């Protein structure tokens, strides 16, 4: 790197070409630490009720105030009830304490709280972009692994543990070793009916759940540029399932248009100044990455997981690999070589920070309109935020879902994960628009197949795992 | 945080790939907003016979008498993937695990380990298989960055300088960073002018 930089300067006296990641990182280095790590400034911190109280109370006990409370936000999303008429009570045993203690700690610390019954309530990674809290070029952290979702805005956004959250709140910084970079380029165009969810499952299936380990991954290429902001969020959301530190996409006109008018984003002359800076963030031609992967988007078909890791995924017309490991198959109850399409399901779930946004709901509703879920299939849709819920209702999507036999819920993480509260009947096979198909993720013994909202909708109608392209919307 | 230098202890093999934090400590086992009371829930989906129950599954490695005093865990690739919950590491630490040896770690999990006195040791899968087959006590020597067995076999491992220093001295990262208070203040003063949109909330009141 040093040699290359020197040669360029000697030859052209031009600045070294840099990646999007490097531009953001370099801009935030407060000091270099002994041993090669950097002290990196943190612009935004998001907490949620599952771990928020622990971090805030631990800070308080140590006598350390939150350094920049106006740049710390908290939302109730993980264990809140999603049935209409909800309050602090939750189906998770003992869960109410997480809500009330986080609320008290957030108020005490003077940070912004989006509470259970607030109109802005929703899943952290849906709410933050909706309100313009994440901005291009910013560093944003949350004690939640899917914080990488927000890298879709050209931000450096990643999940951390509680100790790091405390550190960032107390000091406005984190001590970090600079990660390696990777570029994943999706060339060409997606085929009709194929979505960003399928792009990520294909990437992870082909390159492994550890394929991006520790890297800051930039998603690029024509198929990524073509995505709208919500699709880009779905893509970046699952960077953590690829073991990456984060996923990110260069900000462009779509990014700036999304942010215009959002509550916490700049407006007027300041927005113009910000956009001028944000335009300089994209990776320079010739910038080097530590690793590169290219995938022809046209080779991707709708994907479904068949095992207990997102890397256990295959095209919907495919089958469980002949050499699939035993343990995941024993859990999921499928055999080697068994076709994935046609597997009977008990339940269907649409929601989560991966696929709970308005466009996800629209695409699922388009397939469900005038149809009904198969007899015996429990189906529910949980909007990613209350704003998504209201927007969907304004379009009549709630009626499409309920008439098709889906339950229409309030916003939250809901049955994306199991905290001891609401779950599917024991042993159910669930097709789910979420991001994790781990053993027990949605409840003890629950067998999860992750897929796009379209595939979930099509499967709910068929009562078995089905290809959304077989249903004319 | 308890400093870590050299540890010789039994290593329990739990060599599966992609062991996620939901398996290490399921969300339902995080029963209070604190950081303690988690050791009982460690690996509960595998350790106990029924979900939420406490009857030990004799087939699970930590329930076997030979590994009752294990303080080192041998794992598979991408260890600690999934949810960022630090509870996974708090549960391991409370149970008594001081080092996890795996071919690779999920990044958030590895960071959480070093902040809680657990050494995330990266070794190749074949070395880990060799350690598991050996079955005897394993020495993790952090200053020398070496894992060794009583039969003389040894493997070097890499660890970041910062992580190593924090583990060795049991340092509190926040205290270390406060030494840079002046740098942080100077950064923010300059940044407030350069990127005022980051600081909007301070003026909005
Ligand atoms: S929706 Fe699921 S993956 Fe997303 S933040 Fe909530 S629990 Fe995590």
XYZ file of C-alpha atoms and ligand atoms in Angstrom:
686
model
C 0.000 0.000 0.000
C 2.728 2.427 0.962
C 4.684 1.578 -2.173
C 1.660 2.039 -4.378
C 0.822 5.362 -2.808
C 4.370 6.575 -3.270
C 4.491 5.525 -6.921
C 1.277 7.314 -7.741
C 2.361 10.495 -6.090
C 5.672 10.371 -7.846
C 4.101 9.753 -11.232
C 1.058 11.989 -11.188
C 1.008 13.859 -7.931
C -2.633 12.751 -7.615
C -4.344 11.770 -4.394
C -4.384 8.049 -3.830
C -7.654 6.531 -5.071
C -9.654 5.525 -2.014
C -12.633 3.349 -1.262
C -15.908 4.594 0.185
C -14.924 2.794 3.368
C -11.500 4.436 3.563
C -12.932 7.909 3.020
C -15.334 7.509 5.922
C -12.822 5.813 8.190
C -10.016 8.312 7.571
C -12.414 11.211 8.163
C -13.254 9.819 11.612
C -9.832 8.981 12.998
C -9.388 11.021 16.169
C -6.031 9.529 17.088
C -3.829 6.589 16.226
C -3.398 4.172 19.115
C -0.440 2.061 20.058
C -0.533 -1.259 18.307
C -2.067 -0.008 15.090
C -5.676 0.543 16.158
C -7.455 3.849 15.627
C -9.633 5.900 17.895
C -12.641 6.446 15.634
C -15.304 9.121 16.160
C -18.871 7.805 16.351
C -21.579 10.079 14.958
C -24.740 8.164 15.874
C -25.625 5.502 18.442
C -28.871 3.541 18.498
C -30.038 1.411 21.416
C -32.997 -0.924 21.829
C -34.780 -2.261 24.869
C -33.220 -5.724 24.825
C -29.781 -4.388 25.781
C -30.273 -0.648 26.250
C -30.933 -0.714 29.980
C -27.901 -2.927 30.615
C -25.567 -0.519 28.817
C -27.064 2.684 30.224
C -27.287 1.360 33.785
C -23.742 0.049 33.699
C -22.490 3.447 32.526
C -24.432 5.190 35.232
C -23.133 2.837 37.897
C -19.598 3.711 36.792
C -20.416 7.415 37.099
C -19.907 8.012 33.389
C -22.412 10.334 31.681
C -23.410 9.973 28.022
C -21.069 12.369 26.253
C -23.358 13.420 23.376
C -26.958 12.565 24.291
C -28.411 14.423 21.287
C -26.710 11.885 19.032
C -27.946 8.815 20.908
C -31.343 7.278 20.116
C -33.290 4.391 21.569
C -36.269 2.434 20.328
C -38.508 -0.272 21.754
C -38.665 -2.976 19.116
C -37.290 -6.375 20.074
C -39.705 -7.772 22.603
C -42.684 -5.427 22.383
C -46.042 -7.038 21.782
C -47.212 -6.645 18.180
C -50.893 -7.291 18.755
C -53.083 -4.216 18.349
C -53.874 -2.398 21.591
C -50.472 -3.177 23.046
C -48.825 -1.470 25.982
C -45.767 -2.251 28.119
C -46.981 -5.768 28.691
C -45.277 -8.313 26.511
C -45.609 -12.023 25.956
C -41.969 -12.577 26.880
C -41.833 -13.719 30.527
C -40.222 -10.898 32.501
C -40.031 -8.817 29.348
C -41.851 -5.813 30.726
C -38.856 -4.972 32.920
C -36.685 -4.580 29.835
C -39.118 -2.006 28.494
C -39.677 -0.062 31.704
C -36.019 -0.119 32.753
C -34.818 0.961 29.326
C -37.365 3.774 29.299
C -36.238 5.006 32.710
C -32.563 4.769 31.789
C -33.089 6.548 28.447
C -34.972 9.396 30.116
C -32.340 9.664 32.779
C -29.562 9.849 30.204
C -31.415 12.471 28.159
C -31.341 10.520 24.911
C -34.121 10.467 22.310
C -36.563 7.602 22.861
C -39.093 6.172 20.413
C -41.396 4.474 22.871
C -43.821 1.564 22.565
C -46.858 3.636 21.619
C -44.963 6.389 19.792
C -46.030 6.954 16.153
C -42.333 6.679 15.217
C -41.899 3.269 16.873
C -40.508 0.501 14.715
C -37.529 -1.766 14.197
C -34.320 0.173 14.794
C -32.931 -0.309 11.270
C -36.230 0.707 9.707
C -36.806 3.723 11.943
C -33.333 5.245 11.670
C -33.415 5.673 7.862
C -37.080 6.700 7.949
C -36.261 9.606 10.234
C -33.036 10.557 8.463
C -30.915 9.662 11.476
C -28.425 7.702 9.386
C -26.634 9.957 6.906
C -24.080 9.274 4.179
C -20.526 9.416 5.440
C -21.507 9.035 9.085
C -20.418 6.377 11.550
C -23.387 4.723 13.223
C -23.361 1.877 15.707
C -25.946 -0.085 17.637
C -25.722 -3.136 19.882
C -27.473 -5.116 17.170
C -25.792 -7.140 14.476
C -28.096 -5.921 11.685
C -26.953 -2.322 12.059
C -25.102 -2.958 8.786
C -28.519 -2.436 7.124
C -27.897 1.283 7.312
C -24.723 1.044 5.260
C -27.150 1.260 2.324
C -26.901 5.026 2.782
C -23.161 5.179 2.253
C -22.643 5.220 5.998
C -20.256 3.119 8.037
C -22.804 1.352 10.226
C -22.171 -1.798 12.184
C -23.235 -3.854 15.158
C -21.301 -3.886 18.412
C -21.576 -5.433 21.862
C -22.763 -3.748 25.037
C -19.270 -2.856 26.270
C -18.540 -1.039 23.033
C -21.894 0.751 23.240
C -20.910 1.956 26.701
C -17.522 3.030 25.417
C -19.037 4.955 22.520
C -21.606 6.649 24.720
C -19.030 7.655 27.308
C -16.354 8.865 24.923
C -17.971 9.522 21.519
C -15.435 7.112 20.037
C -14.474 3.474 19.615
C -11.037 1.852 19.609
C -10.910 -0.172 16.430
C -8.519 -2.091 14.286
C -9.036 -1.069 10.671
C -10.888 -3.892 8.909
C -10.011 -5.236 5.494
C -12.179 -4.274 2.570
C -14.050 -6.386 0.068
C -16.088 -5.413 -2.966
C -18.961 -7.590 -4.082
C -19.978 -6.590 -7.586
C -23.322 -7.735 -8.933
C -23.028 -7.275 -12.660
C -25.872 -7.304 -15.176
C -29.525 -7.298 -14.231
C -31.762 -9.312 -11.954
C -34.331 -11.509 -13.662
C -37.988 -10.644 -12.974
C -39.198 -11.954 -9.623
C -35.680 -12.028 -8.164
C -34.981 -9.662 -5.277
C -32.136 -8.273 -3.130
C -32.884 -10.996 -0.568
C -32.121 -13.585 -3.235
C -28.904 -11.750 -4.142
C -27.668 -12.042 -0.558
C -28.716 -15.648 -0.105
C -26.986 -16.500 -3.387
C -23.811 -14.691 -2.290
C -23.776 -16.484 1.078
C -24.662 -19.861 -0.438
C -21.825 -19.554 -2.950
C -19.152 -18.043 -0.703
C -20.110 -19.295 2.753
C -21.504 -17.735 5.920
C -17.920 -16.830 6.826
C -17.098 -15.554 3.328
C -16.880 -11.894 4.244
C -15.307 -12.399 7.643
C -14.387 -9.159 9.306
C -14.385 -7.192 6.086
C -16.111 -3.922 5.344
C -17.981 -5.046 2.238
C -19.003 -2.602 -0.456
C -21.810 -3.737 -2.746
C -21.421 -2.340 -6.237
C -22.290 -2.989 -9.851
C -25.219 -2.318 -12.132
C -27.633 -4.614 -10.298
C -26.935 -2.774 -7.033
C -27.169 0.695 -8.559
C -30.541 -0.287 -10.012
C -31.980 -1.053 -6.569
C -34.144 1.455 -4.727
C -33.126 2.453 -1.198
C -35.292 -0.190 0.433
C -33.764 -2.910 -1.720
C -30.316 -1.634 -0.863
C -31.166 -1.894 2.832
C -32.214 -5.525 2.366
C -28.887 -6.209 0.687
C -26.766 -4.548 3.379
C -28.917 -6.078 6.145
C -27.530 -9.535 5.584
C -23.858 -8.514 5.433
C -23.668 -9.795 9.009
C -24.907 -13.207 7.817
C -21.819 -13.130 5.569
C -19.671 -12.510 8.705
C -18.772 -9.057 7.388
C -18.203 -6.145 9.742
C -20.629 -4.216 7.595
C -22.087 -3.769 4.126
C -22.207 -0.451 2.362
C -23.277 1.123 -0.915
C -22.030 4.392 -2.392
C -24.590 7.162 -1.915
C -26.158 8.531 -5.088
C -29.115 10.669 -6.203
C -31.546 8.055 -4.857
C -29.911 8.311 -1.452
C -30.057 12.097 -1.377
C -33.682 12.128 -2.576
C -34.651 9.675 0.193
C -33.142 11.880 2.883
C -34.652 15.133 1.654
C -37.258 16.279 4.161
C -36.618 13.563 6.774
C -36.880 14.847 10.339
C -33.295 14.421 11.525
C -31.632 15.050 8.156
C -30.326 18.501 7.224
C -32.506 20.722 5.044
C -32.102 23.793 2.859
C -28.620 25.207 2.423
C -27.149 22.729 4.868
C -28.542 19.823 2.856
C -26.932 21.285 -0.271
C -23.595 21.537 1.529
C -23.967 18.023 2.860
C -24.866 16.595 -0.540
C -21.824 18.309 -2.038
C -19.689 16.403 0.440
C -21.634 13.160 0.094
C -21.015 13.202 -3.661
C -17.294 12.820 -2.985
C -17.739 9.624 -0.965
C -18.042 7.050 -3.749
C -15.068 4.745 -4.265
C -12.553 6.306 -6.661
C -11.775 4.477 -9.901
C -8.716 2.340 -9.354
C -9.086 2.070 -5.570
C -7.922 -1.311 -4.342
C -9.891 -3.730 -2.173
C -8.355 -6.533 -0.151
C -10.773 -8.966 -1.767
C -13.174 -8.912 -4.700
C -16.142 -11.107 -5.614
C -18.221 -10.759 -8.766
C -21.599 -12.329 -9.367
C -23.660 -12.144 -12.544
C -27.067 -11.048 -11.243
C -28.797 -12.826 -14.098
C -27.644 -16.207 -12.718
C -29.640 -15.738 -9.491
C -33.083 -17.255 -9.004
C -35.435 -16.948 -6.029
C -33.595 -18.560 -3.114
C -34.786 -20.531 -0.084
C -32.759 -21.872 2.814
C -32.831 -25.617 3.434
C -30.751 -25.857 6.641
C -29.783 -23.939 9.748
C -27.346 -21.362 8.368
C -28.047 -18.831 5.621
C -25.290 -20.572 3.648
C -27.624 -23.564 3.501
C -29.615 -21.967 0.716
C -30.426 -22.963 -2.837
C -32.476 -21.838 -5.800
C -36.151 -22.624 -5.471
C -35.964 -25.057 -8.387
C -33.032 -26.794 -6.682
C -32.641 -29.489 -4.080
C -30.887 -30.097 -0.794
C -27.274 -30.914 -1.720
C -26.433 -34.616 -1.814
C -23.492 -33.979 0.507
C -25.376 -31.729 2.948
C -24.178 -32.119 6.562
C -26.292 -34.330 8.800
C -26.970 -32.065 11.749
C -28.805 -29.281 9.906
C -30.824 -31.813 7.961
C -31.790 -33.669 11.116
C -33.022 -30.394 12.573
C -34.847 -29.186 9.503
C -36.291 -32.591 8.649
C -35.241 -32.788 5.009
C -33.105 -35.368 3.262
C -30.135 -35.041 0.909
C -31.238 -34.538 -2.678
C -34.797 -33.659 -1.673
C -36.321 -30.900 -3.839
C -36.898 -27.692 -1.883
C -39.972 -26.544 -3.786
C -43.101 -28.386 -2.716
C -42.103 -28.854 0.939
C -45.318 -28.381 2.993
C -45.285 -25.450 5.430
C -47.234 -24.687 8.594
C -46.710 -20.950 8.805
C -45.621 -17.863 6.885
C -44.071 -14.712 8.308
C -43.515 -11.388 6.547
C -41.634 -8.700 8.431
C -38.260 -7.886 10.053
C -35.521 -5.357 9.357
C -34.650 -7.376 6.257
C -38.011 -7.354 4.503
C -40.566 -5.408 6.536
C -40.599 -2.163 4.569
C -43.360 -0.712 2.417
C -42.010 -2.021 -0.894
C -41.716 -5.522 0.602
C -45.330 -5.379 1.723
C -46.450 -4.044 -1.646
C -44.766 -6.843 -3.562
C -46.161 -9.529 -1.262
C -49.636 -7.967 -1.393
C -49.536 -7.901 -5.195
C -49.284 -11.703 -5.155
C -51.848 -12.155 -2.391
C -54.539 -9.933 -3.875
C -57.635 -11.974 -4.602
C -56.024 -15.137 -3.213
C -56.066 -16.881 0.148
C -53.487 -18.698 2.226
C -53.778 -22.473 2.159
C -55.965 -24.096 4.834
C -54.121 -24.655 8.108
C -51.317 -22.195 7.378
C -50.810 -19.563 10.068
C -49.767 -16.363 8.328
C -48.859 -12.980 9.676
C -47.371 -9.757 8.488
C -45.586 -7.395 10.855
C -44.714 -3.980 9.376
C -41.165 -2.824 10.049
C -42.351 0.418 11.598
C -45.564 2.167 12.529
C -44.886 4.559 9.646
C -44.747 1.577 7.275
C -47.974 0.315 8.809
C -49.741 3.644 8.268
C -48.460 3.991 4.707
C -49.557 0.449 3.909
C -53.010 1.094 5.356
C -53.311 4.258 3.297
C -52.851 2.076 0.205
C -55.244 -0.592 1.436
C -52.531 -3.236 1.762
C -53.784 -4.221 5.215
C -57.093 -5.292 3.641
C -55.307 -7.308 0.991
C -53.374 -9.135 3.701
C -56.294 -9.734 6.017
C -58.587 -10.836 3.208
C -55.888 -13.291 2.173
C -55.852 -14.717 5.696
C -52.823 -12.923 7.142
C -52.859 -11.328 10.563
C -52.021 -7.608 10.368
C -49.802 -6.596 13.279
C -48.295 -3.562 14.950
C -44.600 -2.981 14.310
C -41.685 -4.745 15.990
C -39.205 -7.572 15.622
C -41.958 -9.991 16.579
C -41.365 -13.591 15.559
C -38.147 -12.844 13.684
C -36.588 -14.225 16.843
C -37.734 -15.989 19.975
C -37.295 -14.440 23.393
C -39.569 -16.807 25.263
C -42.788 -15.071 24.238
C -44.880 -15.531 21.126
C -43.902 -18.296 18.747
C -45.287 -20.698 16.205
C -46.711 -24.050 17.315
C -43.922 -26.431 18.353
C -42.095 -28.037 15.458
C -43.714 -25.803 12.837
C -42.098 -25.372 9.457
C -42.099 -21.647 8.749
C -41.322 -19.751 5.593
C -40.062 -16.383 6.702
C -38.862 -13.114 5.163
C -36.350 -12.756 8.019
C -32.564 -13.160 7.987
C -31.690 -16.072 10.259
C -32.648 -19.727 10.054
C -30.603 -20.860 13.054
C -31.780 -23.726 15.236
C -34.434 -22.332 17.556
C -34.207 -18.819 16.149
C -37.984 -18.501 15.867
C -38.719 -20.825 18.787
C -37.673 -24.209 20.139
C -37.737 -26.747 17.342
C -39.120 -24.282 14.801
C -37.814 -25.054 11.317
C -37.226 -21.799 9.487
C -36.821 -21.320 5.758
C -35.728 -17.809 4.868
C -36.762 -16.319 1.552
C -38.019 -13.126 -0.085
C -41.455 -11.699 0.804
C -42.660 -12.799 -2.645
C -41.610 -16.378 -1.980
C -43.223 -16.276 1.455
C -46.479 -14.995 -0.045
C -46.484 -17.563 -2.845
C -45.717 -20.362 -0.385
C -48.450 -19.230 1.999
C -50.975 -19.488 -0.825
C -49.716 -22.874 -1.964
C -49.271 -24.316 1.533
C -45.874 -25.519 0.410
C -42.640 -23.830 -0.594
C -43.472 -22.293 -3.947
C -41.875 -20.220 -6.686
C -43.391 -16.708 -6.768
C -42.799 -16.582 -10.510
C -45.448 -19.284 -10.940
C -48.096 -16.860 -9.719
C -49.022 -14.098 -12.103
C -49.290 -10.999 -9.960
C -11.776 -7.344 33.959
C -9.608 -10.301 35.011
C -6.204 -10.181 33.294
C -5.169 -13.162 31.201
C -1.605 -14.379 30.889
C -1.097 -18.138 30.743
C -3.802 -20.722 31.309
C -3.450 -24.503 31.389
C -6.827 -26.223 31.500
C -9.114 -28.829 30.009
C -10.443 -27.928 26.566
C -13.954 -29.067 25.711
C -14.469 -29.871 22.021
C -17.621 -28.358 20.568
C -16.390 -28.453 17.022
C -19.324 -27.395 14.898
C -19.274 -24.674 12.284
C -21.307 -21.491 12.657
C -22.134 -21.855 16.356
C -24.333 -18.810 16.805
C -24.981 -16.655 19.842
C -28.594 -17.888 19.974
C -27.140 -21.339 20.726
C -24.590 -19.985 23.212
C -27.302 -18.117 25.100
C -30.840 -18.122 23.713
C -32.712 -14.864 24.007
C -35.204 -16.522 26.379
C -32.351 -17.100 28.859
C -31.624 -13.354 29.078
C -34.037 -12.911 31.936
C -32.889 -9.668 33.481
C -31.412 -6.426 32.231
C -28.123 -7.116 34.053
C -24.964 -8.909 32.948
C -25.075 -11.788 35.430
C -27.132 -14.893 36.126
C -26.381 -16.201 32.646
C -24.095 -19.220 33.227
C -27.074 -21.523 33.755
C -28.426 -20.646 30.344
C -25.109 -21.209 28.556
C -25.683 -23.531 25.572
C -29.084 -24.377 27.056
C -30.570 -25.608 23.752
C -27.914 -28.351 23.710
C -27.025 -28.679 27.345
C -30.484 -29.546 28.666
C -32.953 -32.160 27.551
C -35.933 -29.875 27.073
C -36.266 -26.211 26.057
C -36.307 -24.082 29.193
C -35.638 -27.214 31.304
C -32.605 -27.913 33.460
C -32.175 -31.667 33.129
C -28.695 -32.142 31.693
C -28.369 -33.914 28.367
C -25.585 -36.430 29.076
C -24.557 -36.368 25.422
C -23.514 -32.722 25.571
C -19.797 -32.227 26.020
C -19.928 -29.893 29.015
C -22.083 -32.425 30.860
C -19.464 -35.143 30.539
C -17.329 -35.684 33.652
C -14.084 -35.438 31.668
C -14.941 -31.874 30.716
C -16.576 -30.719 33.950
C -13.686 -28.394 34.692
C -13.161 -27.174 31.124
C -12.052 -23.578 30.910
C -11.178 -23.660 27.226
C -13.599 -24.311 24.400
C -12.688 -25.745 20.994
C -15.026 -24.564 18.231
C -15.636 -24.596 14.481
C -15.483 -21.868 11.860
C -17.382 -18.589 12.244
C -17.762 -19.135 15.984
C -20.136 -16.682 17.685
C -22.008 -15.600 14.569
C -25.487 -14.139 14.702
C -26.881 -11.738 17.257
C -24.414 -9.237 18.730
C -25.612 -9.987 22.276
C -22.673 -9.658 24.633
C -24.626 -11.966 26.933
C -23.083 -14.853 24.995
C -19.662 -13.826 26.251
C -20.888 -12.902 29.724
C -22.426 -16.383 29.969
C -19.180 -18.053 28.871
C -17.147 -15.954 31.297
C -19.510 -16.594 34.182
C -19.400 -20.319 33.444
C -15.607 -20.119 33.658
C -14.476 -20.259 30.033
C -11.364 -18.104 29.540
C -10.364 -18.982 25.968
C -12.139 -20.144 22.831
C -10.045 -21.764 20.105
C -11.654 -21.760 16.650
C -10.602 -21.466 12.993
C -12.476 -18.152 12.742
C -14.745 -15.918 14.793
C -17.618 -13.604 13.998
C -16.123 -10.119 14.434
C -18.558 -8.749 17.022
C -18.186 -11.866 19.160
C -14.383 -11.687 19.070
C -14.505 -8.032 20.145
C -16.859 -8.892 22.984
C -14.469 -11.646 24.140
C -11.484 -9.354 24.497
C -13.554 -6.883 26.503
C -14.518 -9.591 28.969
C -11.256 -11.399 29.587
C -11.789 -14.264 27.120
C -9.067 -14.907 24.554
C -10.356 -15.638 21.047
C -7.607 -17.874 19.679
C -7.569 -18.486 15.927
C -5.963 -21.796 14.922
C -6.360 -23.918 11.780
C -9.062 -26.591 11.913
C -6.534 -29.436 11.760
C -4.679 -28.081 14.791
C -7.949 -27.907 16.682
C -8.769 -31.466 15.670
C -5.330 -32.480 16.975
C -5.931 -30.766 20.300
C -9.329 -32.419 20.630
C -7.873 -35.850 19.839
C -5.097 -35.340 22.390
C -7.715 -34.744 25.079
C -5.288 -33.629 27.802
C -4.706 -30.213 29.274
C -4.076 -27.349 26.876
C -1.938 -24.319 27.555
C -2.877 -20.952 26.122
C 0.081 -18.619 26.506
C -1.039 -15.113 25.576
C 2.294 -13.266 26.004
C 3.976 -15.811 23.717
C 0.869 -16.131 21.485
C 1.167 -19.889 21.598
C -1.083 -22.864 22.263
C 0.710 -25.996 23.425
C 0.096 -29.534 24.626
C 1.963 -31.578 27.216
C 3.376 -33.766 24.403
C 5.346 -30.826 23.072
C 3.188 -29.906 20.102
C 2.573 -26.171 19.846
C 0.915 -23.704 17.530
C 1.481 -19.946 17.289
C -1.568 -17.674 16.944
C -2.209 -14.090 15.907
C -4.063 -11.543 17.980
C -4.364 -7.772 17.554
C -1.956 -5.726 19.648
C -4.744 -3.736 21.286
C -6.774 -6.823 22.150
C -3.667 -8.496 23.535
C -2.743 -5.538 25.713
C -6.262 -5.231 27.090
C -6.438 -8.928 27.916
C -2.974 -9.055 29.458
C -3.503 -6.116 31.720
C -7.248 -6.402 32.260
C -7.546 -2.792 31.181
C -10.734 -0.805 30.989
C -10.964 0.584 27.473
C -12.974 3.619 28.526
C -10.255 4.729 30.945
C -7.649 4.298 28.222
C -9.666 6.402 25.821
C -10.210 9.177 28.333
C -6.490 9.835 28.048
C -7.373 11.175 24.585
C -9.972 13.644 25.875
C -8.161 16.599 24.337
C -7.926 14.876 20.938
C -11.617 14.072 21.044
C -12.591 17.638 21.933
C -10.365 19.032 19.167
C -11.817 16.580 16.653
C -15.378 17.508 17.532
C -14.724 21.240 17.438
C -13.298 21.021 13.925
C -15.882 18.498 12.784
C -18.781 20.647 13.994
C -17.689 23.292 11.489
C -16.918 20.868 8.674
C -20.005 18.661 9.013
C -22.616 20.675 10.922
C -25.363 18.248 9.795
C -23.978 15.620 12.135
C -24.562 17.910 15.119
C -28.036 19.227 14.242
C -29.702 17.853 17.354
C -27.453 19.890 19.623
C -29.040 23.124 18.418
C -32.590 21.884 17.847
C -33.151 21.434 21.582
S -36.156 -7.704 13.013
Fe -35.023 -9.529 13.638
S -32.976 -9.276 12.817
Fe -33.975 -7.290 12.717
S -33.353 -6.223 14.578
Fe -35.283 -7.291 15.024
S -34.716 -9.292 15.843
Fe -32.902 -8.417 14.868
